[in-house]
CSV table of C-alpha atoms in Angstrom, one decimal:
chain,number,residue,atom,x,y,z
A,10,UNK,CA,-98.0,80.4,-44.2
A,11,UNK,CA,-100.9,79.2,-42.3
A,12,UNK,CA,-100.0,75.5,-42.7
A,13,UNK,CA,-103.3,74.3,-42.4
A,14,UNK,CA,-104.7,70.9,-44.6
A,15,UNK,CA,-106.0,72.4,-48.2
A,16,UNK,CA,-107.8,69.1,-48.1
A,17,UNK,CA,-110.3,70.1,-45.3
A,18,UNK,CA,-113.3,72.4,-44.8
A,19,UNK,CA,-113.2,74.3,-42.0
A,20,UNK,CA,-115.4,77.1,-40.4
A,21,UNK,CA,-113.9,80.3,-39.8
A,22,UNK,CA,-114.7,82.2,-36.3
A,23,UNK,CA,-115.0,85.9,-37.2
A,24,UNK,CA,-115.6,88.3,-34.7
A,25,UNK,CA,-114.8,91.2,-37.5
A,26,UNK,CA,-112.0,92.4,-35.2
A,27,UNK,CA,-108.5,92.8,-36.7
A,28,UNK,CA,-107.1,89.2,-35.8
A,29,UNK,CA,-110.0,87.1,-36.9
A,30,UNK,CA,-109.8,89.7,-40.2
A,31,UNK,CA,-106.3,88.8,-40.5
A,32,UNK,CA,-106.9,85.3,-40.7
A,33,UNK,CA,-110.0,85.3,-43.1
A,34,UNK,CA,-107.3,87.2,-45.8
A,35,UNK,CA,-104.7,84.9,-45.1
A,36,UNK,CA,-107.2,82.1,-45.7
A,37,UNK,CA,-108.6,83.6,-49.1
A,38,UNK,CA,-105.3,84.2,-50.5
A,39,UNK,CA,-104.0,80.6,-49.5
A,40,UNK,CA,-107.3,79.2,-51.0
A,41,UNK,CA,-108.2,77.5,-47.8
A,42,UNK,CA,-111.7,75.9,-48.4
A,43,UNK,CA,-113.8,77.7,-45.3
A,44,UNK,CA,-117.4,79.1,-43.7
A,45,UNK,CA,-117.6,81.9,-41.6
A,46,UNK,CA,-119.4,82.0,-38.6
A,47,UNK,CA,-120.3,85.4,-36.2
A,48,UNK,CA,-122.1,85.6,-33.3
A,49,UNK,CA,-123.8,88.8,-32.7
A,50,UNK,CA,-124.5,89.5,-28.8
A,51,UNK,CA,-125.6,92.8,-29.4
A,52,UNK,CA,-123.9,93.0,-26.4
A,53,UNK,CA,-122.2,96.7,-27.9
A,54,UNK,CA,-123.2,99.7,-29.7
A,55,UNK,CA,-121.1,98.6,-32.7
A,56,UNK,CA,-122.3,94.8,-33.1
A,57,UNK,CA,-124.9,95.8,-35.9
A,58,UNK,CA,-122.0,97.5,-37.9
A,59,UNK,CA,-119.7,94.5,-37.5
A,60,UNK,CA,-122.2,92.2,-38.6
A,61,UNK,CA,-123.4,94.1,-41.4
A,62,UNK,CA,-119.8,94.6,-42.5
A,63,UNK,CA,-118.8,91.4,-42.3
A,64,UNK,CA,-121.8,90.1,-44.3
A,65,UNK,CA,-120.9,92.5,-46.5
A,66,UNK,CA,-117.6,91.5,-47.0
A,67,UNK,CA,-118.3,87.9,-47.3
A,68,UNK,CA,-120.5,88.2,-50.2
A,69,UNK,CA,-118.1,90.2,-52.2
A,70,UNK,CA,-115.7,87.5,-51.6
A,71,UNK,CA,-118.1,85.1,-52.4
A,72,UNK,CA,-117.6,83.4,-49.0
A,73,UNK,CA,-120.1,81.5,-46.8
A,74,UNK,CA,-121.3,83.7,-43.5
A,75,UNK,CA,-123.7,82.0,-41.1
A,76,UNK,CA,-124.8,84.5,-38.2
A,77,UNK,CA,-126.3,83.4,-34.8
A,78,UNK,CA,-128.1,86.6,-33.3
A,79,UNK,CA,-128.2,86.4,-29.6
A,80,UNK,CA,-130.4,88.9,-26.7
A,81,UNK,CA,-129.9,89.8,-23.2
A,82,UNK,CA,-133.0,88.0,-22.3
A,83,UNK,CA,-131.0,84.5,-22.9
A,84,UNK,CA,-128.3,84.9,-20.4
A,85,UNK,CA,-127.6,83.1,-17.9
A,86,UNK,CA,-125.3,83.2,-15.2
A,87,UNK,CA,-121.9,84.9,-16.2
A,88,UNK,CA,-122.1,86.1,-19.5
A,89,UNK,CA,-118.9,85.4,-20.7
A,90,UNK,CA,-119.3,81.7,-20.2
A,91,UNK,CA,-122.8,81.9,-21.2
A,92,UNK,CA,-121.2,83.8,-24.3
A,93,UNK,CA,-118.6,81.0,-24.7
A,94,UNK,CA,-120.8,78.4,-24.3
A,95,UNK,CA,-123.5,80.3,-26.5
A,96,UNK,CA,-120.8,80.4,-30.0
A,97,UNK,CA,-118.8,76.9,-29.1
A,98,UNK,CA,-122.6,75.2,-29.6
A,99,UNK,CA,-123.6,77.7,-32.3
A,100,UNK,CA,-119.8,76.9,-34.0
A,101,UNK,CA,-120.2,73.0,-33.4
A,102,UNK,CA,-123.9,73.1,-35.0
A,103,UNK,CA,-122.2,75.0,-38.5
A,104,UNK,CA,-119.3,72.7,-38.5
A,105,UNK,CA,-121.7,69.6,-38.6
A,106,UNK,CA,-124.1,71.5,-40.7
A,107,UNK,CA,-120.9,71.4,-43.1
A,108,UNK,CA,-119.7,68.1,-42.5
A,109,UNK,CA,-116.4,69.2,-41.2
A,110,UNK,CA,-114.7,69.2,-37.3
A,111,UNK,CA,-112.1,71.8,-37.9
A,112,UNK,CA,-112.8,75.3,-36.6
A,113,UNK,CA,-110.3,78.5,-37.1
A,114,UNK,CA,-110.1,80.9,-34.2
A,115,UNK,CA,-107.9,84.6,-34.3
A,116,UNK,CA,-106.4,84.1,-31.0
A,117,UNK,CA,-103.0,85.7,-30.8
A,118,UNK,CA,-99.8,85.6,-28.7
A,119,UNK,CA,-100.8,88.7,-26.7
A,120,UNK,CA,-104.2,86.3,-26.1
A,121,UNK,CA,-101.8,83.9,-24.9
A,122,UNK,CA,-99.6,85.4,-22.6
A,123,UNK,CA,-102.5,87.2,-21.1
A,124,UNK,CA,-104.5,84.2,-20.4
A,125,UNK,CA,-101.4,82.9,-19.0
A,126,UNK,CA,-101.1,86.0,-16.5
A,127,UNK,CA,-104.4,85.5,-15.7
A,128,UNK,CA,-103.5,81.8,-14.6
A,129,UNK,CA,-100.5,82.7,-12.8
A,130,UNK,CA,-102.3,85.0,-10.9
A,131,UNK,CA,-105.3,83.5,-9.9
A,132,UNK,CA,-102.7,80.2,-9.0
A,133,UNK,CA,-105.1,77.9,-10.1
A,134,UNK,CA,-104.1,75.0,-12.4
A,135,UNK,CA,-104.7,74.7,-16.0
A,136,UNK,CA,-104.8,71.9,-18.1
A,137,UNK,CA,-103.4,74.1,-20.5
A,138,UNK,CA,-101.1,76.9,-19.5
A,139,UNK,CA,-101.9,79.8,-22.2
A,140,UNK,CA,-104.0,79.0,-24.7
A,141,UNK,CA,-103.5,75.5,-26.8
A,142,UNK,CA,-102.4,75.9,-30.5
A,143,UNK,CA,-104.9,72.8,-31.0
A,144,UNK,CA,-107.2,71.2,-29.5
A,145,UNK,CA,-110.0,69.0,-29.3
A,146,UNK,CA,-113.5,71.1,-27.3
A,147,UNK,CA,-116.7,71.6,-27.3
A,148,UNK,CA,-117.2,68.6,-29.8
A,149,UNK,CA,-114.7,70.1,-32.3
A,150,UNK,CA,-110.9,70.5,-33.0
A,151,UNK,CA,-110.1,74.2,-32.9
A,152,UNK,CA,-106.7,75.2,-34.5
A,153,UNK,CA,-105.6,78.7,-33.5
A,154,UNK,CA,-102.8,79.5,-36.8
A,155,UNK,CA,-101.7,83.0,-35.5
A,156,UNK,CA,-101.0,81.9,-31.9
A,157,UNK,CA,-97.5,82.8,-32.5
A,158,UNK,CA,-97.9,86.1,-33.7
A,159,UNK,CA,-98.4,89.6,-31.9
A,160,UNK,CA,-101.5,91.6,-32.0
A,161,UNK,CA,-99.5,94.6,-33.1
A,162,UNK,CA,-98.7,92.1,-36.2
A,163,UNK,CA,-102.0,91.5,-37.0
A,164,UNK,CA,-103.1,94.6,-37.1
A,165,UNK,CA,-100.8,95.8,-39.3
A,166,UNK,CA,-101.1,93.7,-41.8
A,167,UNK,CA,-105.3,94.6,-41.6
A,168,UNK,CA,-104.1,98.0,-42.3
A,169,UNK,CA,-101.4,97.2,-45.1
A,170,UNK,CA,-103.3,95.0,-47.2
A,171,UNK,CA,-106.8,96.8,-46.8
A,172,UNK,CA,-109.2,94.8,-44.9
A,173,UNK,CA,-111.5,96.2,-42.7
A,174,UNK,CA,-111.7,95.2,-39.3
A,175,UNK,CA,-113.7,96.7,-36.1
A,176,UNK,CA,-112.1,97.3,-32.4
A,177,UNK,CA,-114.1,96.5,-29.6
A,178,UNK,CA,-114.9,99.2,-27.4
A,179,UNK,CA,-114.8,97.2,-24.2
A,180,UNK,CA,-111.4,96.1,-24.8
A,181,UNK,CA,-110.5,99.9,-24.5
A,182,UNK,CA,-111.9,99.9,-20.7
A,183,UNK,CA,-109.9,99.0,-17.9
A,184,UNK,CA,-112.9,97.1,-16.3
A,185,UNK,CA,-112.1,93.4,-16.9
A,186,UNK,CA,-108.9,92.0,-15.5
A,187,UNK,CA,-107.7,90.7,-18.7
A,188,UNK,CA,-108.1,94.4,-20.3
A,189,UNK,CA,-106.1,95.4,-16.7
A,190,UNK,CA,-103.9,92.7,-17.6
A,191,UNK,CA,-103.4,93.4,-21.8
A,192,UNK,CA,-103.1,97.4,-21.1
A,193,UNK,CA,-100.8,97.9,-17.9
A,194,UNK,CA,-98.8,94.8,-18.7
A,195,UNK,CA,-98.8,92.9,-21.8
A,196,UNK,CA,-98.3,96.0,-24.3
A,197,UNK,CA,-95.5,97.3,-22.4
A,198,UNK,CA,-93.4,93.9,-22.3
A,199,UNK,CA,-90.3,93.8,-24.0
A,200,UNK,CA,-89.4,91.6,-27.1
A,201,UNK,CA,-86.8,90.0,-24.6
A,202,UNK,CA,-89.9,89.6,-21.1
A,203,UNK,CA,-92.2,88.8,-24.0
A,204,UNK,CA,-89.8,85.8,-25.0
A,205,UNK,CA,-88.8,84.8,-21.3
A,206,UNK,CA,-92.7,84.5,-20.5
A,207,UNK,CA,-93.6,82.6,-24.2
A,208,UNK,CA,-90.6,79.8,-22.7
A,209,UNK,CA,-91.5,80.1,-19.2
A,210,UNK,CA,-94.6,78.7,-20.4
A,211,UNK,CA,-93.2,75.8,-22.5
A,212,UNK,CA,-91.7,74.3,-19.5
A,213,UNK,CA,-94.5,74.0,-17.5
A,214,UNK,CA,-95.6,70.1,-17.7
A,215,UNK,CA,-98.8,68.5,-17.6
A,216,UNK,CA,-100.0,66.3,-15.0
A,217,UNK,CA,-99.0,62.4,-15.8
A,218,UNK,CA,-102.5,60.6,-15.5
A,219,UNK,CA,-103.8,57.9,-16.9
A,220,UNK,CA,-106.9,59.3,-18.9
A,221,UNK,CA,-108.8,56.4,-18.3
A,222,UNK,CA,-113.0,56.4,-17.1
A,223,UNK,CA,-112.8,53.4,-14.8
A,224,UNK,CA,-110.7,53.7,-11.5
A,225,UNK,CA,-110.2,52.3,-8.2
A,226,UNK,CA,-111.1,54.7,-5.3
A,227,UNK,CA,-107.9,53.9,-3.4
A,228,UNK,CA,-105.9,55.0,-6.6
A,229,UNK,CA,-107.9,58.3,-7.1
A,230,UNK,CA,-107.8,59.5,-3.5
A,231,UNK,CA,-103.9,59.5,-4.0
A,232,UNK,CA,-104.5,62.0,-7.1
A,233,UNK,CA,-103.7,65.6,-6.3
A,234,UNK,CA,-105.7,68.9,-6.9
A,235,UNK,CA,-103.9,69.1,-10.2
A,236,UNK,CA,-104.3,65.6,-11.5
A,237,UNK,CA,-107.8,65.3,-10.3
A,238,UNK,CA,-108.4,68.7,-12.0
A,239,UNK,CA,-106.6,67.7,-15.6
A,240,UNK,CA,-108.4,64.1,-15.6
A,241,UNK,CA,-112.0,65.9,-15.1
A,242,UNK,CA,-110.8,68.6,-17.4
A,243,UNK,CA,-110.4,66.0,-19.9
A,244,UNK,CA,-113.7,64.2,-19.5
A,245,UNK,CA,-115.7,67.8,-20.0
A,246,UNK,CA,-113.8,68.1,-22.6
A,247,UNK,CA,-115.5,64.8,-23.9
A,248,UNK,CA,-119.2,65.5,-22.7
A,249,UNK,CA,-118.9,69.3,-24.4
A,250,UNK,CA,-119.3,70.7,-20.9
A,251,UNK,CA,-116.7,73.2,-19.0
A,252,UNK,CA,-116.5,73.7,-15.3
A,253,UNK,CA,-113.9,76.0,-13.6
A,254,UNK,CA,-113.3,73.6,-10.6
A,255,UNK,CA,-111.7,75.3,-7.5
A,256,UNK,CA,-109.8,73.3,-4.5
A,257,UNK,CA,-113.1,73.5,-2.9
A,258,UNK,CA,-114.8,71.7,-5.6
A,259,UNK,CA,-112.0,69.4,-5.9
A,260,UNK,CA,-112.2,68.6,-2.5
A,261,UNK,CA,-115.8,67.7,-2.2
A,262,UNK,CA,-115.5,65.6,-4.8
A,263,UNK,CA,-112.9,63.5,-2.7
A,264,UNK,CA,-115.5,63.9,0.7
A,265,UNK,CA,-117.7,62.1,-1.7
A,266,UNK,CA,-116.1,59.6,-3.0
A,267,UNK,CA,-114.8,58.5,0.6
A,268,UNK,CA,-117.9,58.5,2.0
A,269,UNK,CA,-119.4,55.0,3.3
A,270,UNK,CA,-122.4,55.0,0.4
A,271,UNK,CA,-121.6,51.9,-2.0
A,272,UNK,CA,-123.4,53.5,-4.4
A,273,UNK,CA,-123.2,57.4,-5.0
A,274,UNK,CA,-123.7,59.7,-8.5
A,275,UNK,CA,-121.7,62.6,-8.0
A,276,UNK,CA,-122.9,65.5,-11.0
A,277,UNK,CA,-119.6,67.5,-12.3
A,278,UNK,CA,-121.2,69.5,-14.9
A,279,UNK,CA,-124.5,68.6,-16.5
A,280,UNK,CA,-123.1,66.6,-19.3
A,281,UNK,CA,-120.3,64.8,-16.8
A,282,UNK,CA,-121.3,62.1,-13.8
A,283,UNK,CA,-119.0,60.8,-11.4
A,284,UNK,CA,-121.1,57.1,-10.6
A,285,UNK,CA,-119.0,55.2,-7.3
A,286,UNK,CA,-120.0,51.9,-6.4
A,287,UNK,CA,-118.1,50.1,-3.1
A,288,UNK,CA,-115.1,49.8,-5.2
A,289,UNK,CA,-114.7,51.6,-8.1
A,290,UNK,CA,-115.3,54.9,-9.8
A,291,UNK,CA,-117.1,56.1,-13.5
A,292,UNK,CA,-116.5,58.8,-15.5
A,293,UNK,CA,-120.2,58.7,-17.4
A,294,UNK,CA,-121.4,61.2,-20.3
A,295,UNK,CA,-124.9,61.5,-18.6
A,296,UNK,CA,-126.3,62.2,-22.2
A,297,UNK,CA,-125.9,58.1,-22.7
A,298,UNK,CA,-128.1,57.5,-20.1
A,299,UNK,CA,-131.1,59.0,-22.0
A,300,UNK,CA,-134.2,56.9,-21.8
A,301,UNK,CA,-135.4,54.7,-24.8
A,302,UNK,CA,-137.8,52.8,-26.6
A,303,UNK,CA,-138.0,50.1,-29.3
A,304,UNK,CA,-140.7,48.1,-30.8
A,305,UNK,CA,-140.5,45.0,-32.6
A,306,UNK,CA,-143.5,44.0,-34.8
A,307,UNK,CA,-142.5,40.4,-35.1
A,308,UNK,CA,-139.6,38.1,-34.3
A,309,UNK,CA,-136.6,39.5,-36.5
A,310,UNK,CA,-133.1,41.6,-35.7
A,311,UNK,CA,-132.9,45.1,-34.6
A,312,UNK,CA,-129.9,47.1,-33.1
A,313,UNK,CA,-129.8,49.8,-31.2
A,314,UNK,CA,-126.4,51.7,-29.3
A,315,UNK,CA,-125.6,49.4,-26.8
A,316,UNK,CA,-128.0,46.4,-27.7
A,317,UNK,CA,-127.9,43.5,-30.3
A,318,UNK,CA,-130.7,41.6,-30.3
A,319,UNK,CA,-132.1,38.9,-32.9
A,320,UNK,CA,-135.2,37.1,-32.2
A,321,UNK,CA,-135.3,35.8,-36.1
A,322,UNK,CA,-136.0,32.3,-35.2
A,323,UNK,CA,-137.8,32.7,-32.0
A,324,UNK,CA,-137.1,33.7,-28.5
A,325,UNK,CA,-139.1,30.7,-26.5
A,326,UNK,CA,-135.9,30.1,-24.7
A,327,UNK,CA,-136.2,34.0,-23.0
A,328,UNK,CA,-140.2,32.9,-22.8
A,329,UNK,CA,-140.7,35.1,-25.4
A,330,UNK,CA,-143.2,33.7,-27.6
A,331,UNK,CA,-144.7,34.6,-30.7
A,332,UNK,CA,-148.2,36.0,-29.7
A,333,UNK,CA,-146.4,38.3,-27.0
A,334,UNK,CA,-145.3,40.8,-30.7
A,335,UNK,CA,-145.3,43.5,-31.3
A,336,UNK,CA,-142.9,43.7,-28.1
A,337,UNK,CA,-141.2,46.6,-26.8
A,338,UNK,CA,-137.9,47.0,-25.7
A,339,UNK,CA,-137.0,49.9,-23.4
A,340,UNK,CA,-135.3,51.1,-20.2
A,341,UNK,CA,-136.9,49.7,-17.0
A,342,UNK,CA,-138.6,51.8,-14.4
A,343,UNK,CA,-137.8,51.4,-10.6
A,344,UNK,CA,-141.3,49.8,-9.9
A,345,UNK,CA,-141.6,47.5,-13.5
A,346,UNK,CA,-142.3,44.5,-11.5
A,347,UNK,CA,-139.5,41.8,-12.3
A,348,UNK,CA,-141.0,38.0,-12.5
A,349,UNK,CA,-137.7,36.0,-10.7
A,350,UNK,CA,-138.4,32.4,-10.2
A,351,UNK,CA,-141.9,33.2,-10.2
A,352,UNK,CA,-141.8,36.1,-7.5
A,353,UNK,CA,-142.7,39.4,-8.7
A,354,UNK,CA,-139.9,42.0,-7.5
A,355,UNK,CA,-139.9,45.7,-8.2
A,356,UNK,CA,-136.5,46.5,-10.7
A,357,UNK,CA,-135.5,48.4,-7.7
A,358,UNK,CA,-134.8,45.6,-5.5
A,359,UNK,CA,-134.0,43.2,-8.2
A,360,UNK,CA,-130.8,46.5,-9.0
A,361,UNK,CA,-130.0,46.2,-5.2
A,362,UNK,CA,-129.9,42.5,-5.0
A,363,UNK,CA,-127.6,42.4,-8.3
A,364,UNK,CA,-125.3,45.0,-6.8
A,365,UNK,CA,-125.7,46.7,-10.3
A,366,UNK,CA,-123.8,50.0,-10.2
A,367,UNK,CA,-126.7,53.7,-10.7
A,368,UNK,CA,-125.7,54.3,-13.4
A,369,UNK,CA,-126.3,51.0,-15.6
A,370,UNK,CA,-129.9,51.1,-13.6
A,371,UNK,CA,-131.1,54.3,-15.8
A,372,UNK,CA,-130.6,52.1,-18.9
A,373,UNK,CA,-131.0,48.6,-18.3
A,374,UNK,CA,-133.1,46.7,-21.1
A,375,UNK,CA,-136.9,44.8,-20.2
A,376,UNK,CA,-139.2,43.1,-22.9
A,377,UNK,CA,-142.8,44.4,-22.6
A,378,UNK,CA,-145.3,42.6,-24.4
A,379,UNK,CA,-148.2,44.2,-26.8
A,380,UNK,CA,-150.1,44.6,-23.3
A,381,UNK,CA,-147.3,46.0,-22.1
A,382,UNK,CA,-146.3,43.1,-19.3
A,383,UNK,CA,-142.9,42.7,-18.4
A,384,UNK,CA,-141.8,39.5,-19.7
A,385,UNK,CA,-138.2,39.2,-20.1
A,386,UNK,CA,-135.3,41.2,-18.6
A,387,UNK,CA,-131.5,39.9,-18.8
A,388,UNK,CA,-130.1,38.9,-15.3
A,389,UNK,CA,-127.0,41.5,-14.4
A,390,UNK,CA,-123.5,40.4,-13.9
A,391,UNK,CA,-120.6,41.5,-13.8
A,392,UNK,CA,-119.1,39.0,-15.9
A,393,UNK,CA,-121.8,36.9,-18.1
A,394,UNK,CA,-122.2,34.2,-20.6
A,395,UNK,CA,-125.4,34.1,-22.3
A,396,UNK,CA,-125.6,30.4,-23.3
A,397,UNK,CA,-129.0,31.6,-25.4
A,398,UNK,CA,-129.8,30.5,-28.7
A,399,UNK,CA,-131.4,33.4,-29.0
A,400,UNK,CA,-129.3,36.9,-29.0
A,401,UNK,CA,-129.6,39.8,-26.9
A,402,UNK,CA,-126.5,41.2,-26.1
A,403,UNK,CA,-126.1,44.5,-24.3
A,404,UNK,CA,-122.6,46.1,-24.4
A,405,UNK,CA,-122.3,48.9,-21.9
A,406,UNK,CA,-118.1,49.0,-22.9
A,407,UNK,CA,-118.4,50.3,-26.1
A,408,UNK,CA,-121.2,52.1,-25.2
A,409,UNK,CA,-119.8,54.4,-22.2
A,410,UNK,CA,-116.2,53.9,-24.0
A,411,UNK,CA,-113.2,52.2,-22.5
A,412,UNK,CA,-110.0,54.3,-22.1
C-alpha cells in the first residue's frame, strides 16, 4: 500500500528506471489520480529509448506524460546540480500547470543509506540525514512512498508483474562516489548492518532553532556551524534555491555579519539575501524585492502585494490633488529627488537619514504625477501611525513573511 491521499493529483517523476517503474504500477493499480513527468538529458546512449518507451507506455495506459528535453549546451556549472535544479523547476512548472503541489519520486532505501554514507563521509551536516520521506523543496512537497523498500525489491517486482524498466549505464561505472559507495558497500550489507545503519540514522537529531527571518546579531553569532547551516537550509528551501554551504561559507557569513557596516546585504544563493542593519538580521526572498509599477487613472482604490492604497475621496491631505492623475505608483530610484519641508533630497539620503534598512530601500513606494514629478512618498519608521484620511498603507510583514 502506498498510502498516499486518493483525493489528490499528483505528478509522477519517471526516470523509466525500475524504481520510478515500480511506483507508476503501484500507482495504476491503486487508482492514484497522477501525471508523469521525464526529463531527457540526453546525457546517455539510451535516453532516446527510455523516453520513447515510457511515452509509449503511458499512452497505452492512458496516462498523462509531459517530457522536458534538455542539451549539453545548457549546462552550467556541475551538471548534477544543474540536472537537479533543471527537473525540480521543470517538475514545479507541471505540478502548477496541473494545479497540484504533490510530486512522487522512486527513491529507495539503498538511495537512502547511500546518501547517508555519503554524509557521513564527507562529515558535513545535513539538515536531513538520508533522504526525507517528505518534504517541502523546490516550491513543492515531494513524497518518496518506497523509501522503505530495497532496490533489489523493486526490481523484482518490475520483473514479476511485467513492466519494463531501463538501467542506467552510468550507475554500472565505478566513477561517481555514490556508485563507489552503492557497489563496494551498500549491496554487500547485511539484513542485520542494513538495519543497524537504517536506526543509526533515526537517532540522529536535528538542530533546535527557531526558524524565524528576523534575528538579533548577538543571538546568531552564538549559533553553530550546524544551526546556522539547518536555519539557511531552511530559508533555500523557501526561495526554491539550494546551496551546499561548507564551514568556510559558514564562516564568512559570520566575518560579515560582525563587521562594523550598519548596513550590509549578504547574497546566500540567488533567490536568498542575508540584509544586517546595526542591530538586526533578515532572511529576504530577493525575488520580493522586484521592481514595480502602478498607474492610477483617477482618484479610486487599488492594491498591490504589500500596498493598500485608496485615494476614492481624494488625497489633498498627501498633496495629491486631482489634476496630478493619472499618477504612478512605483519603487523609488536612489536619485528621485524627495521634496522634505520644501528641500529637495535625493531618496538616497533621505534612506540614510531614516536609518531605513537595504533592503526596504529597493521597494519603497513614491507618487509620480502624469509629468512624472515626485510628489508624495510616505515618511519611514520603524513604528508609524498614519493619522491620514486618506489610505496608503504599505505592509512589508506580510509581505517578506513573519516566522
Amino acid at each position: 500500500m502506498l498510502k498516499l491521499d486518493k483525493k489528490n493529483k499528483y505528478i509522477l517523476a519517471c526516470s523509466f528506471g525500475p524504481d520510478s517503474m515500480a511506483l507508476f504500477d503501484m500507482c495504476l493499480k491503486e487508482k492514484i489520480d497522477f501525471i508523469v513527468a521525464h526529463v531527457n538529458y540526453h546525457h546517455r546512449k539510451e535516453s532516446d529509448f527510455e523516453q520513447k518507451s515510457l511515452e509509449k507506455y503511458c499512452k497505452t495506459h492512458k496516462i498523462l506524460c509531459e517530457i522536458l528535453s534538455t542539451n549539453d549546451g545548457e549546462i552550467v556549472g556541475n551538471f548534477e546540480a544543474w540536472a537537479r535544479d533543471k527537473r525540480y523547476k521543470f517538475f514545479k512548472e507541471i505540478a502548477e500547470k496541473y494545479n497540484t503541489n504533490y510530486l512522487l519520486v522512486g527513491h529507495n532505501q539503498d538511495d537512502l543509506i547511500e546518501t547517508y554514507l555519503m554524509q557521513k563521509k564527507r562529515g558535513k551536516y545535513a539538515k536531513n540525514y538520508g533522504i526525507a520521506k517528505e518534504i517541502d523543496n523546490f516550491g513543492v512537497h515531494i513524497i518518496r512512498p518506497l523509501i522503505d523498500v530495497p532496490k533489489k525489491e523493486l526490481q523484482k517486482y518490475c520483473e514479476d508483474n511485467n513492466v519494463p524498466f531501463s538501467i542506467d549505464s552510468t550507475n554500472l561505472e565505478d566513477k561517481h562516489e555514490r556508485n563507489r559507495i552503492r557497489h563496494h558497500v551498500v549491496s554487500r550489507l547485511s539484513e542485520e548492518e542494513r538495519l543497524l545503519l537504517l536506526q543509526e540514522i533515526k537517532k540522529l537529531k536535528k538542530p533546535c532553532v527557531s526558524l524565524t527571518n528576523k534575528w538579533e546579531i548577538e543571538r546568531f553569532l552564538k549559533l553553530n556551524y550546524e544551526e546556522i547551516v539547518y536555519l539557511l537550509d531552511h530559508f533555500m528551501e523557501k526561495t526554491e534555491t539550494h546551496k551546499n554551504l561548507s564551514k568556510g561559507h559558514v564562516l564568512e557569513i559570520k566575518r560579515a555579519v560582525k563587521s562594523k557596516k550598519p548596513n550590509l546585504e549578504i547574497e546566500i544563493t540567488k533567490n536568498l539575501l542575508i540584509e544586517k542593519t546595526s542591530e538586526k538580521l533578515f532572511f529576504i526572498d530577493a525575488r520580493k524585492l522586484k521592481e514595480y509599477e502602478i498607474r492610477m487613472e483617477k482618484p479610486t482604490k487599488t492594491e498591490y502585494k504589500f500596498l493598500k492604497i485608496d485615494f476614492s475621496k481624494g488625497a489633498e491631505d498627501r498633496r495629491i490633488k486631482n489634476t496630478d492623475f493619472p499618477i504612478t505608483i512605483r519603487n523609488l530610484k536612489p536619485e528621485d529627488l524627495i521634496n522634505i519641508d520644501g528641500n529637495y533630497v535625493k531618496a538616497r539620503r533621505a534612506f540614510i537619514n531614516w536609518k531605513m534598512p537595504l533592503y526596504i530601500r529597493k521597494i519603497w513606494p513614491g507618487v509620480f504625477n502624469k509629468d512624472n514629478k515626485l510628489i508624495y512618498t510616505p515618511r519611514y519608521r520603524e513604528v508609524f501611525e498614519d493619522k491620514h484620511k486618506s489610505q496608503f498603507k504599505i505592509d512589508l510583514t506580510s509581505h517578506f513573511g513573519a516566522n
